[in-house]
PDB file of C-alpha atoms in Angstrom:
ATOM      1  CA  MET A   1       0.731  -0.356  -1.524  1.00  0.00           C
ATOM      2  CA  ARG A   2       3.372   1.804   0.082  1.00  0.00           C
ATOM      3  CA  SER A   3       4.890  -1.302   1.632  1.00  0.00           C
ATOM      4  CA  VAL A   4       5.726  -2.573  -1.857  1.00  0.00           C
ATOM      5  CA  HIS A   5       6.444   0.619  -3.790  1.00  0.00           C
ATOM      6  CA  CYS A   6       8.760   2.143  -1.178  1.00  0.00           C
ATOM      7  CA  ARG A   7      10.923  -0.928  -0.618  1.00  0.00           C
ATOM      8  CA  LYS A   8      14.655  -0.469  -0.862  1.00  0.00           C
ATOM      9  CA  ALA A   9      15.278  -4.158  -1.629  1.00  0.00           C
ATOM     10  CA  CYS A  10      13.294  -6.855  -3.411  1.00  0.00           C
ATOM     11  CA  LYS A  11      11.900  -9.789  -1.478  1.00  0.00           C
ATOM     12  CA  VAL A  12      12.089 -13.237  -3.007  1.00  0.00           C
ATOM     13  CA  ILE A  13       8.790 -15.115  -2.864  1.00  0.00           C
ATOM     14  CA  THR A  14       9.125 -18.891  -2.703  1.00  0.00           C
ATOM     15  CA  ARG A  15       6.552 -21.098  -4.425  1.00  0.00           C
ATOM     16  CA  ASN A  16       5.321 -24.631  -3.984  1.00  0.00           C
ATOM     17  CA  ASN A  17       5.093 -27.263  -6.755  1.00  0.00           C
ATOM     18  CA  LEU A  18       1.812 -25.676  -7.960  1.00  0.00           C
ATOM     19  CA  ASN A  19       3.526 -22.267  -8.338  1.00  0.00           C
ATOM     20  CA  GLN A  20       1.568 -20.860  -5.416  1.00  0.00           C
ATOM     21  CA  PRO A  21       3.414 -18.350  -3.218  1.00  0.00           C
ATOM     22  CA  ILE A  22       4.237 -19.846   0.195  1.00  0.00           C
ATOM     23  CA  GLY A  23       6.895 -17.702   1.793  1.00  0.00           C
ATOM     24  CA  PRO A  24       9.292 -16.668   3.204  1.00  0.00           C
ATOM     25  CA  THR A  25       6.548 -15.506   5.627  1.00  0.00           C
ATOM     26  CA  LYS A  26       2.753 -15.383   5.547  1.00  0.00           C
ATOM     27  CA  GLU A  27       2.946 -11.580   5.762  1.00  0.00           C
ATOM     28  CA  ASP A  28       5.126 -11.417   2.626  1.00  0.00           C
ATOM     29  CA  VAL A  29       2.651 -13.651   0.778  1.00  0.00           C
ATOM     30  CA  ARG A  30      -0.266 -11.459   1.904  1.00  0.00           C
ATOM     31  CA  VAL A  31       1.446  -8.241   0.764  1.00  0.00           C
ATOM     32  CA  PHE A  32       2.422  -9.877  -2.538  1.00  0.00           C
ATOM     33  CA  GLY A  33      -1.194 -10.976  -3.109  1.00  0.00           C
ATOM     34  CA  SER A  34      -2.525  -7.490  -2.360  1.00  0.00           C
ATOM     35  CA  PHE A  35      -0.033  -5.969  -4.750  1.00  0.00           C
ATOM     36  CA  LEU A  36      -0.963  -8.419  -7.515  1.00  0.00           C
ATOM     37  CA  GLY A  37      -4.609  -7.552  -6.888  1.00  0.00           C
ATOM     38  CA  THR A  38      -3.910  -3.885  -7.641  1.00  0.00           C
ATOM     39  CA  LEU A  39      -2.316  -4.882 -10.935  1.00  0.00           C
ATOM     40  CA  ALA A  40      -5.023  -7.367 -11.863  1.00  0.00           C
ATOM     41  CA  ARG A  41      -7.707  -4.687 -11.598  1.00  0.00           C
ATOM     42  CA  THR A  42      -6.244  -3.087 -14.723  1.00  0.00           C
ATOM     43  CA  ALA A  43      -7.847  -5.119 -17.508  1.00  0.00           C
ATOM     44  CA  THR A  44      -5.571  -3.826 -20.266  1.00  0.00           C
ATOM     45  CA  LEU A  45      -2.496  -5.058 -18.393  1.00  0.00           C
ATOM     46  CA  CYS A  46      -3.928  -8.332 -17.083  1.00  0.00           C
ATOM     47  CA  PRO A  47      -6.573  -9.647 -19.480  1.00  0.00           C
ATOM     48  CA  LEU A  48      -8.809 -12.362 -18.074  1.00  0.00           C
ATOM     49  CA  ASP A  49      -8.751 -14.473 -21.229  1.00  0.00           C
ATOM     50  CA  VAL A  50      -5.037 -15.351 -20.883  1.00  0.00           C
ATOM     51  CA  LEU A  51      -4.613 -18.306 -18.548  1.00  0.00           C
ATOM     52  CA  ASP A  52      -0.827 -18.638 -18.582  1.00  0.00           C
ATOM     53  CA  TRP A  53       1.535 -15.787 -17.692  1.00  0.00           C
ATOM     54  CA  ARG A  54       4.040 -16.980 -20.300  1.00  0.00           C
ATOM     55  CA  ASN A  55       1.448 -16.382 -23.057  1.00  0.00           C
ATOM     56  CA  MET A  56       0.744 -12.768 -22.110  1.00  0.00           C
ATOM     57  CA  ASP A  57       1.864 -10.182 -24.632  1.00  0.00           C
ATOM     58  CA  THR A  58       1.479  -7.324 -22.115  1.00  0.00           C
ATOM     59  CA  LYS A  59       4.324  -8.326 -19.754  1.00  0.00           C
ATOM     60  CA  GLU A  60       6.535  -5.380 -20.730  1.00  0.00           C
ATOM     61  CA  ASP A  61       3.609  -2.949 -20.421  1.00  0.00           C
ATOM     62  CA  LEU A  62       2.827  -4.362 -16.989  1.00  0.00           C
ATOM     63  CA  TRP A  63       6.436  -4.009 -15.850  1.00  0.00           C
ATOM     64  CA  THR A  64       6.648  -0.421 -17.174  1.00  0.00           C
ATOM     65  CA  TYR A  65       3.362   0.441 -15.437  1.00  0.00           C
ATOM     66  CA  THR A  66       4.628  -1.018 -12.170  1.00  0.00           C
ATOM     67  CA  LYS A  67       7.880   0.985 -12.260  1.00  0.00           C
ATOM     68  CA  LYS A  68       6.077   4.226 -13.320  1.00  0.00           C
ATOM     69  CA  SER A  69       3.381   3.925 -10.616  1.00  0.00           C
ATOM     70  CA  SER A  70       6.041   3.149  -8.001  1.00  0.00           C
ATOM     71  CA  LYS A  71       7.879   6.388  -8.766  1.00  0.00           C
ATOM     72  CA  ILE A  72       4.642   8.395  -8.741  1.00  0.00           C
ATOM     73  CA  ASN A  73       3.507   6.865  -5.453  1.00  0.00           C
ATOM     74  CA  LYS A  74       6.848   7.635  -3.784  1.00  0.00           C
ATOM     75  CA  VAL A  75       6.607  11.298  -4.827  1.00  0.00           C
ATOM     76  CA  ASN A  76       2.968  11.590  -3.747  1.00  0.00           C
ATOM     77  CA  ARG A  77       3.641   9.932  -0.389  1.00  0.00           C
ATOM     78  CA  LYS A  78       6.269  12.561   0.404  1.00  0.00           C
ATOM     79  CA  LYS A  79       3.715  15.324  -0.246  1.00  0.00           C
ATOM     80  CA  LEU A  80       1.312  14.114   2.456  1.00  0.00           C
ATOM     81  CA  THR A  81       0.995  16.495   5.393  1.00  0.00           C
ATOM     82  CA  ASN A  82      -1.623  14.511   7.273  1.00  0.00           C
ATOM     83  CA  PRO A  83      -0.606  10.875   6.716  1.00  0.00           C
ATOM     84  CA  HIS A  84      -2.682   7.811   7.490  1.00  0.00           C
ATOM     85  CA  THR A  85      -0.633   5.719   9.916  1.00  0.00           C
ATOM     86  CA  VAL A  86      -2.627   2.606  10.801  1.00  0.00           C
ATOM     87  CA  GLY A  87      -3.563   0.122   8.086  1.00  0.00           C
ATOM     88  CA  LYS A  88      -6.492  -2.238   7.719  1.00  0.00           C
ATOM     89  CA  THR A  89      -8.973  -2.526  10.577  1.00  0.00           C
ATOM     90  CA  LYS A  90     -11.920  -4.836  11.177  1.00  0.00           C
ATOM     91  CA  GLU A  91     -13.454  -2.906  14.041  1.00  0.00           C
ATOM     92  CA  SER A  92     -16.599  -0.820  13.758  1.00  0.00           C
ATOM     93  CA  VAL A  93     -15.813   2.668  15.129  1.00  0.00           C
ATOM     94  CA  SER A  94     -16.974   6.256  14.683  1.00  0.00           C
ATOM     95  CA  LEU A  95     -15.467   8.527  12.036  1.00  0.00           C
ATOM     96  CA  ASN A  96     -13.878  10.672  14.733  1.00  0.00           C
ATOM     97  CA  ASP A  97     -12.236   7.625  16.315  1.00  0.00           C
ATOM     98  CA  ILE A  98     -10.992   6.509  12.898  1.00  0.00           C
ATOM     99  CA  PHE A  99      -9.497   9.934  12.198  1.00  0.00           C
ATOM    100  CA  VAL A 100      -7.738  10.030  15.572  1.00  0.00           C
ATOM    101  CA  ALA A 101      -6.485   6.445  15.334  1.00  0.00           C
ATOM    102  CA  THR A 102      -5.198   6.772  11.782  1.00  0.00           C
ATOM    103  CA  ARG A 103      -3.387  10.070  12.350  1.00  0.00           C
ATOM    104  CA  ALA A 104      -1.725   9.355  15.712  1.00  0.00           C
ATOM    105  CA  ARG A 105       2.058   9.610  15.505  1.00  0.00           C
ATOM    106  CA  LYS A 106       4.238   6.858  16.903  1.00  0.00           C
ATOM    107  CA  ARG A 107       6.423   7.846  19.856  1.00  0.00           C
ATOM    108  CA  GLY A 108      10.074   8.292  19.070  1.00  0.00           C
ATOM    109  CA  ARG A 109       9.538   8.288  15.305  1.00  0.00           C
ATOM    110  CA  LEU A 110      10.736  11.315  13.353  1.00  0.00           C
ATOM    111  CA  TYR A 111       8.465  12.895  10.744  1.00  0.00           C
ATOM    112  CA  LYS A 112       9.323  15.514   8.143  1.00  0.00           C
ATOM    113  CA  ASP A 113       6.403  17.738   9.089  1.00  0.00           C
ATOM    114  CA  SER A 114       5.116  18.719  12.480  1.00  0.00           C
ATOM    115  CA  ASP A 115       1.871  17.104  13.551  1.00  0.00           C
ATOM    116  CA  LYS A 116       0.428  20.412  14.845  1.00  0.00           C
ATOM    117  CA  ASN A 117      -2.049  20.522  11.951  1.00  0.00           C
ATOM    118  CA  THR A 118      -3.185  16.967  12.695  1.00  0.00           C
ATOM    119  CA  THR A 119      -3.421  17.649  16.431  1.00  0.00           C
ATOM    120  CA  SER A 120      -5.542  20.753  15.837  1.00  0.00           C
ATOM    121  CA  LYS A 121      -7.861  18.835  13.497  1.00  0.00           C
ATOM    122  CA  ILE A 122      -8.277  16.096  16.092  1.00  0.00           C
ATOM    123  CA  ALA A 123      -9.134  18.690  18.769  1.00  0.00           C
ATOM    124  CA  GLU A 124     -11.573  20.338  16.340  1.00  0.00           C
ATOM    125  CA  THR A 125     -13.386  17.073  15.619  1.00  0.00           C
ATOM    126  CA  GLU A 126     -13.591  16.301  19.355  1.00  0.00           C
ATOM    127  CA  LYS A 127     -15.186  19.735  19.966  1.00  0.00           C
ATOM    128  CA  ILE A 128     -17.747  19.104  17.238  1.00  0.00           C
ATOM    129  CA  GLU A 129     -18.581  15.680  18.638  1.00  0.00           C
ATOM    130  CA  THR A 130     -19.193  17.016  22.148  1.00  0.00           C
TER     131      THR A 130
END
């Protein structure tokens, strides 16, 4: 959830009369839902037997966990030398194609590290495939 943890500013999510997130855009709602899903998978922070958020006694623990994991994820993201650059895909492709597609650098974008290592790995996998 790099898109959430590495944000410089908070986004305000608007809700309808049923407290369901509706905006400001569908993309913001989707990212918000994915982020909540990562939190909800931790049963100690989000117990299933509590139906109302206001009745949860783990709110502070959840907030602390969110801030701590955000800091850790930022540090770990900076350590990556061979970053994944695509996102979710629905297509069925070979592992080699996935590796190439997810490691391709965008033109004109500056990266901290050179992509020579990635380029050599791509060439290596293409040799193996042929």
